[in-house]
Amino acid sequence: TLCNACGRLYGQGKFCPLCDKVYRDSDYETPMLCCEGCEKWVHAHCEGMSEEEYQAYEVQRISLELVSG
């Protein structure tokens, strides 16, 4: 059972499809990835990514944005 606030977030599709936990757009502390297939956000740890792997991914992603932007 979800509280009202979490129920609204879940209804808006703001949940990790791997663990069903909701997230807020303002949560910048939780490492998350956008799936290229379904375009849903998933927790990096649910995807099996370590903190070190996530940090390397972020550095590469930001570098690519700077080059192409």
mmCIF file of N, CA and C in Angstrom:
data_model
loop_
_atom_site.group_PDB
_atom_site.id
_atom_site.type_symbol
_atom_site.label_atom_id
_atom_site.label_comp_id
_atom_site.label_asym_id
_atom_site.label_seq_id
_atom_site.Cartn_x
_atom_site.Cartn_y
_atom_site.Cartn_z
ATOM 1 N N THR A 1 0.843 -1.177 0.000
ATOM 2 C CA THR A 1 0.000 0.000 0.000
ATOM 3 C C THR A 1 0.891 1.244 0.000
ATOM 4 N N LEU A 2 0.533 2.189 -0.832
ATOM 5 C CA LEU A 2 1.290 3.435 -0.935
ATOM 6 C C LEU A 2 0.524 4.573 -0.277
ATOM 7 N N CYS A 3 1.275 5.524 0.278
ATOM 8 C CA CYS A 3 0.637 6.731 0.791
ATOM 9 C C CYS A 3 0.135 7.547 -0.406
ATOM 10 N N ASN A 4 -0.616 8.593 -0.145
ATOM 11 C CA ASN A 4 -1.169 9.409 -1.233
ATOM 12 C C ASN A 4 -0.093 10.000 -2.132
ATOM 13 N N ALA A 5 0.958 10.546 -1.523
ATOM 14 C CA ALA A 5 2.025 11.176 -2.308
ATOM 15 C C ALA A 5 2.727 10.151 -3.195
ATOM 16 N N CYS A 6 3.049 8.996 -2.650
ATOM 17 C CA CYS A 6 3.725 7.951 -3.433
ATOM 18 C C CYS A 6 2.780 7.363 -4.480
ATOM 19 N N GLY A 7 1.508 7.254 -4.151
ATOM 20 C CA GLY A 7 0.525 6.765 -5.113
ATOM 21 C C GLY A 7 0.418 7.675 -6.328
ATOM 22 N N ARG A 8 0.489 8.995 -6.083
ATOM 23 C CA ARG A 8 0.455 9.952 -7.202
ATOM 24 C C ARG A 8 1.699 9.800 -8.079
ATOM 25 N N LEU A 9 2.863 9.687 -7.440
ATOM 26 C CA LEU A 9 4.099 9.518 -8.207
ATOM 27 C C LEU A 9 4.052 8.228 -9.035
ATOM 28 N N TYR A 10 3.574 7.163 -8.419
ATOM 29 C CA TYR A 10 3.475 5.881 -9.125
ATOM 30 C C TYR A 10 2.516 6.009 -10.312
ATOM 31 N N GLY A 11 1.406 6.681 -10.096
ATOM 32 C CA GLY A 11 0.431 6.891 -11.158
ATOM 33 C C GLY A 11 0.975 7.723 -12.306
ATOM 34 N N GLN A 12 1.950 8.574 -12.016
ATOM 35 C CA GLN A 12 2.592 9.398 -13.045
ATOM 36 C C GLN A 12 3.726 8.651 -13.742
ATOM 37 N N GLY A 13 3.949 7.403 -13.328
ATOM 38 C CA GLY A 13 5.014 6.605 -13.935
ATOM 39 C C GLY A 13 6.380 6.867 -13.359
ATOM 40 N N LYS A 14 6.449 7.560 -12.229
ATOM 41 C CA LYS A 14 7.729 7.898 -11.620
ATOM 42 C C LYS A 14 8.120 6.824 -10.609
ATOM 43 N N PHE A 15 8.463 5.653 -11.150
ATOM 44 C CA PHE A 15 8.913 4.543 -10.327
ATOM 45 C C PHE A 15 9.894 3.707 -11.138
ATOM 46 N N CYS A 16 10.782 3.052 -10.445
ATOM 47 C CA CYS A 16 11.742 2.158 -11.076
ATOM 48 C C CYS A 16 11.009 0.874 -11.455
ATOM 49 N N PRO A 17 10.996 0.502 -12.731
ATOM 50 C CA PRO A 17 10.268 -0.691 -13.137
ATOM 51 C C PRO A 17 10.905 -1.993 -12.643
ATOM 52 N N LEU A 18 12.129 -1.904 -12.133
ATOM 53 C CA LEU A 18 12.793 -3.107 -11.640
ATOM 54 C C LEU A 18 12.461 -3.413 -10.187
ATOM 55 N N CYS A 19 12.282 -2.357 -9.360
ATOM 56 C CA CYS A 19 11.995 -2.578 -7.939
ATOM 57 C C CYS A 19 10.661 -1.978 -7.500
ATOM 58 N N ASP A 20 10.000 -1.216 -8.385
ATOM 59 C CA ASP A 20 8.711 -0.565 -8.121
ATOM 60 C C ASP A 20 8.760 0.548 -7.085
ATOM 61 N N LYS A 21 9.943 1.026 -6.715
ATOM 62 C CA LYS A 21 10.033 2.143 -5.770
ATOM 63 C C LYS A 21 9.884 3.452 -6.531
ATOM 64 N N VAL A 22 9.125 4.387 -5.941
ATOM 65 C CA VAL A 22 8.897 5.676 -6.587
ATOM 66 C C VAL A 22 10.082 6.614 -6.379
ATOM 67 N N TYR A 23 10.160 7.619 -7.235
ATOM 68 C CA TYR A 23 11.192 8.648 -7.102
ATOM 69 C C TYR A 23 10.575 9.997 -7.410
ATOM 70 N N ARG A 24 11.212 11.029 -6.901
ATOM 71 C CA ARG A 24 10.800 12.403 -7.180
ATOM 72 C C ARG A 24 11.789 13.018 -8.170
ATOM 73 N N ASP A 25 11.300 13.901 -9.012
ATOM 74 C CA ASP A 25 12.181 14.570 -9.964
ATOM 75 C C ASP A 25 13.274 15.365 -9.269
ATOM 76 N N SER A 26 13.035 15.777 -8.041
ATOM 77 C CA SER A 26 14.005 16.589 -7.299
ATOM 78 C C SER A 26 15.065 15.745 -6.598
ATOM 79 N N ASP A 27 15.014 14.415 -6.729
ATOM 80 C CA ASP A 27 15.988 13.532 -6.079
ATOM 81 C C ASP A 27 17.211 13.388 -6.976
ATOM 82 N N TYR A 28 18.220 14.220 -6.703
ATOM 83 C CA TYR A 28 19.438 14.186 -7.496
ATOM 84 C C TYR A 28 20.525 13.351 -6.828
ATOM 85 N N GLU A 29 20.248 12.820 -5.652
ATOM 86 C CA GLU A 29 21.238 12.049 -4.901
ATOM 87 C C GLU A 29 21.245 10.574 -5.289
ATOM 88 N N THR A 30 20.116 10.053 -5.760
ATOM 89 C CA THR A 30 20.008 8.639 -6.091
ATOM 90 C C THR A 30 20.494 8.401 -7.513
ATOM 91 N N PRO A 31 21.522 7.570 -7.680
ATOM 92 C CA PRO A 31 22.008 7.289 -9.029
ATOM 93 C C PRO A 31 20.950 6.559 -9.860
ATOM 94 N N MET A 32 20.560 7.164 -10.978
ATOM 95 C CA MET A 32 19.549 6.571 -11.846
ATOM 96 C C MET A 32 19.976 6.691 -13.300
ATOM 97 N N LEU A 33 19.468 5.776 -14.115
ATOM 98 C CA LEU A 33 19.762 5.729 -15.542
ATOM 99 C C LEU A 33 18.459 5.717 -16.312
ATOM 100 N N CYS A 34 18.449 6.312 -17.467
ATOM 101 C CA CYS A 34 17.274 6.257 -18.335
ATOM 102 C C CYS A 34 17.491 5.120 -19.327
ATOM 103 N N CYS A 35 16.582 4.166 -19.340
ATOM 104 C CA CYS A 35 16.665 3.030 -20.258
ATOM 105 C C CYS A 35 16.463 3.519 -21.682
ATOM 106 N N GLU A 36 17.363 3.155 -22.576
ATOM 107 C CA GLU A 36 17.238 3.567 -23.976
ATOM 108 C C GLU A 36 16.101 2.837 -24.676
ATOM 109 N N GLY A 37 15.702 1.674 -24.155
ATOM 110 C CA GLY A 37 14.638 0.904 -24.771
ATOM 111 C C GLY A 37 13.256 1.417 -24.431
ATOM 112 N N CYS A 38 12.967 1.520 -23.127
ATOM 113 C CA CYS A 38 11.619 1.914 -22.699
ATOM 114 C C CYS A 38 11.537 3.362 -22.235
ATOM 115 N N GLU A 39 12.682 4.029 -22.102
ATOM 116 C CA GLU A 39 12.784 5.421 -21.656
ATOM 117 C C GLU A 39 12.273 5.639 -20.234
ATOM 118 N N LYS A 40 12.277 4.597 -19.420
ATOM 119 C CA LYS A 40 11.931 4.717 -18.008
ATOM 120 C C LYS A 40 13.225 4.854 -17.214
ATOM 121 N N TRP A 41 13.125 5.529 -16.065
ATOM 122 C CA TRP A 41 14.274 5.695 -15.194
ATOM 123 C C TRP A 41 14.372 4.502 -14.248
ATOM 124 N N VAL A 42 15.584 3.958 -14.111
ATOM 125 C CA VAL A 42 15.832 2.828 -13.217
ATOM 126 C C VAL A 42 16.977 3.181 -12.277
ATOM 127 N N HIS A 43 16.931 2.627 -11.067
ATOM 128 C CA HIS A 43 18.044 2.818 -10.134
ATOM 129 C C HIS A 43 19.275 2.110 -10.688
ATOM 130 N N ALA A 44 20.414 2.760 -10.602
ATOM 131 C CA ALA A 44 21.654 2.160 -11.105
ATOM 132 C C ALA A 44 21.922 0.829 -10.405
ATOM 133 N N HIS A 45 21.679 0.757 -9.098
ATOM 134 C CA HIS A 45 21.950 -0.497 -8.386
ATOM 135 C C HIS A 45 20.968 -1.594 -8.798
ATOM 136 N N CYS A 46 19.749 -1.252 -9.209
ATOM 137 C CA CYS A 46 18.797 -2.257 -9.711
ATOM 138 C C CYS A 46 19.278 -2.833 -11.043
ATOM 139 N N GLU A 47 20.023 -2.032 -11.779
ATOM 140 C CA GLU A 47 20.582 -2.459 -13.064
ATOM 141 C C GLU A 47 21.884 -3.231 -12.866
ATOM 142 N N GLY A 48 22.325 -3.322 -11.608
ATOM 143 C CA GLY A 48 23.550 -4.066 -11.299
ATOM 144 C C GLY A 48 24.812 -3.243 -11.439
ATOM 145 N N MET A 49 24.671 -1.931 -11.470
ATOM 146 C CA MET A 49 25.808 -1.044 -11.648
ATOM 147 C C MET A 49 26.353 -0.613 -10.290
ATOM 148 N N SER A 50 27.661 -0.735 -10.129
ATOM 149 C CA SER A 50 28.297 -0.298 -8.885
ATOM 150 C C SER A 50 28.413 1.221 -8.869
ATOM 151 N N GLU A 51 28.732 1.779 -7.725
ATOM 152 C CA GLU A 51 28.911 3.233 -7.600
ATOM 153 C C GLU A 51 30.043 3.707 -8.513
ATOM 154 N N GLU A 52 31.125 2.932 -8.584
ATOM 155 C CA GLU A 52 32.256 3.296 -9.437
ATOM 156 C C GLU A 52 31.859 3.265 -10.914
ATOM 157 N N GLU A 53 31.099 2.249 -11.323
ATOM 158 C CA GLU A 53 30.642 2.159 -12.704
ATOM 159 C C GLU A 53 29.716 3.323 -13.042
ATOM 160 N N TYR A 54 28.855 3.691 -12.087
ATOM 161 C CA TYR A 54 27.941 4.809 -12.323
ATOM 162 C C TYR A 54 28.711 6.118 -12.481
ATOM 163 N N GLN A 55 29.717 6.331 -11.640
ATOM 164 C CA GLN A 55 30.514 7.561 -11.735
ATOM 165 C C GLN A 55 31.217 7.643 -13.090
ATOM 166 N N ALA A 56 31.761 6.524 -13.563
ATOM 167 C CA ALA A 56 32.426 6.503 -14.874
ATOM 168 C C ALA A 56 31.417 6.774 -15.985
ATOM 169 N N TYR A 57 30.227 6.213 -15.856
ATOM 170 C CA TYR A 57 29.152 6.445 -16.833
ATOM 171 C C TYR A 57 28.790 7.930 -16.886
ATOM 172 N N GLU A 58 28.652 8.559 -15.739
ATOM 173 C CA GLU A 58 28.298 9.983 -15.683
ATOM 174 C C GLU A 58 29.368 10.862 -16.322
ATOM 175 N N VAL A 59 30.626 10.550 -16.058
ATOM 176 C CA VAL A 59 31.725 11.327 -16.657
ATOM 177 C C VAL A 59 31.667 11.209 -18.173
ATOM 178 N N GLN A 60 31.448 9.999 -18.681
ATOM 179 C CA GLN A 60 31.372 9.793 -20.125
ATOM 180 C C GLN A 60 30.152 10.503 -20.709
ATOM 181 N N ARG A 61 29.006 10.404 -20.040
ATOM 182 C CA ARG A 61 27.773 11.030 -20.532
ATOM 183 C C ARG A 61 27.929 12.544 -20.610
ATOM 184 N N ILE A 62 28.479 13.150 -19.577
ATOM 185 C CA ILE A 62 28.665 14.601 -19.549
ATOM 186 C C ILE A 62 29.675 15.032 -20.634
ATOM 187 N N SER A 63 30.732 14.252 -20.813
ATOM 188 C CA SER A 63 31.720 14.563 -21.856
ATOM 189 C C SER A 63 31.078 14.541 -23.226
ATOM 190 N N LEU A 64 30.230 13.553 -23.489
ATOM 191 C CA LEU A 64 29.545 13.456 -24.777
ATOM 192 C C LEU A 64 28.591 14.634 -24.989
ATOM 193 N N GLU A 65 27.913 15.054 -23.932
ATOM 194 C CA GLU A 65 27.008 16.206 -24.042
ATOM 195 C C GLU A 65 27.789 17.469 -24.368
ATOM 196 N N LEU A 66 28.959 17.635 -23.770
ATOM 197 C CA LEU A 66 29.773 18.825 -24.028
ATOM 198 C C LEU A 66 30.279 18.851 -25.463
ATOM 199 N N VAL A 67 30.663 17.690 -25.977
ATOM 200 C CA VAL A 67 31.190 17.601 -27.333
ATOM 201 C C VAL A 67 30.079 17.832 -28.352
ATOM 202 N N SER A 68 28.910 17.235 -28.133
ATOM 203 C CA SER A 68 27.846 17.338 -29.126
ATOM 204 C C SER A 68 26.963 18.573 -28.930
ATOM 205 N N GLY A 69 27.065 19.207 -27.760
ATOM 206 C CA GLY A 69 26.192 20.331 -27.452
ATOM 207 C C GLY A 69 26.696 21.584 -28.006
#
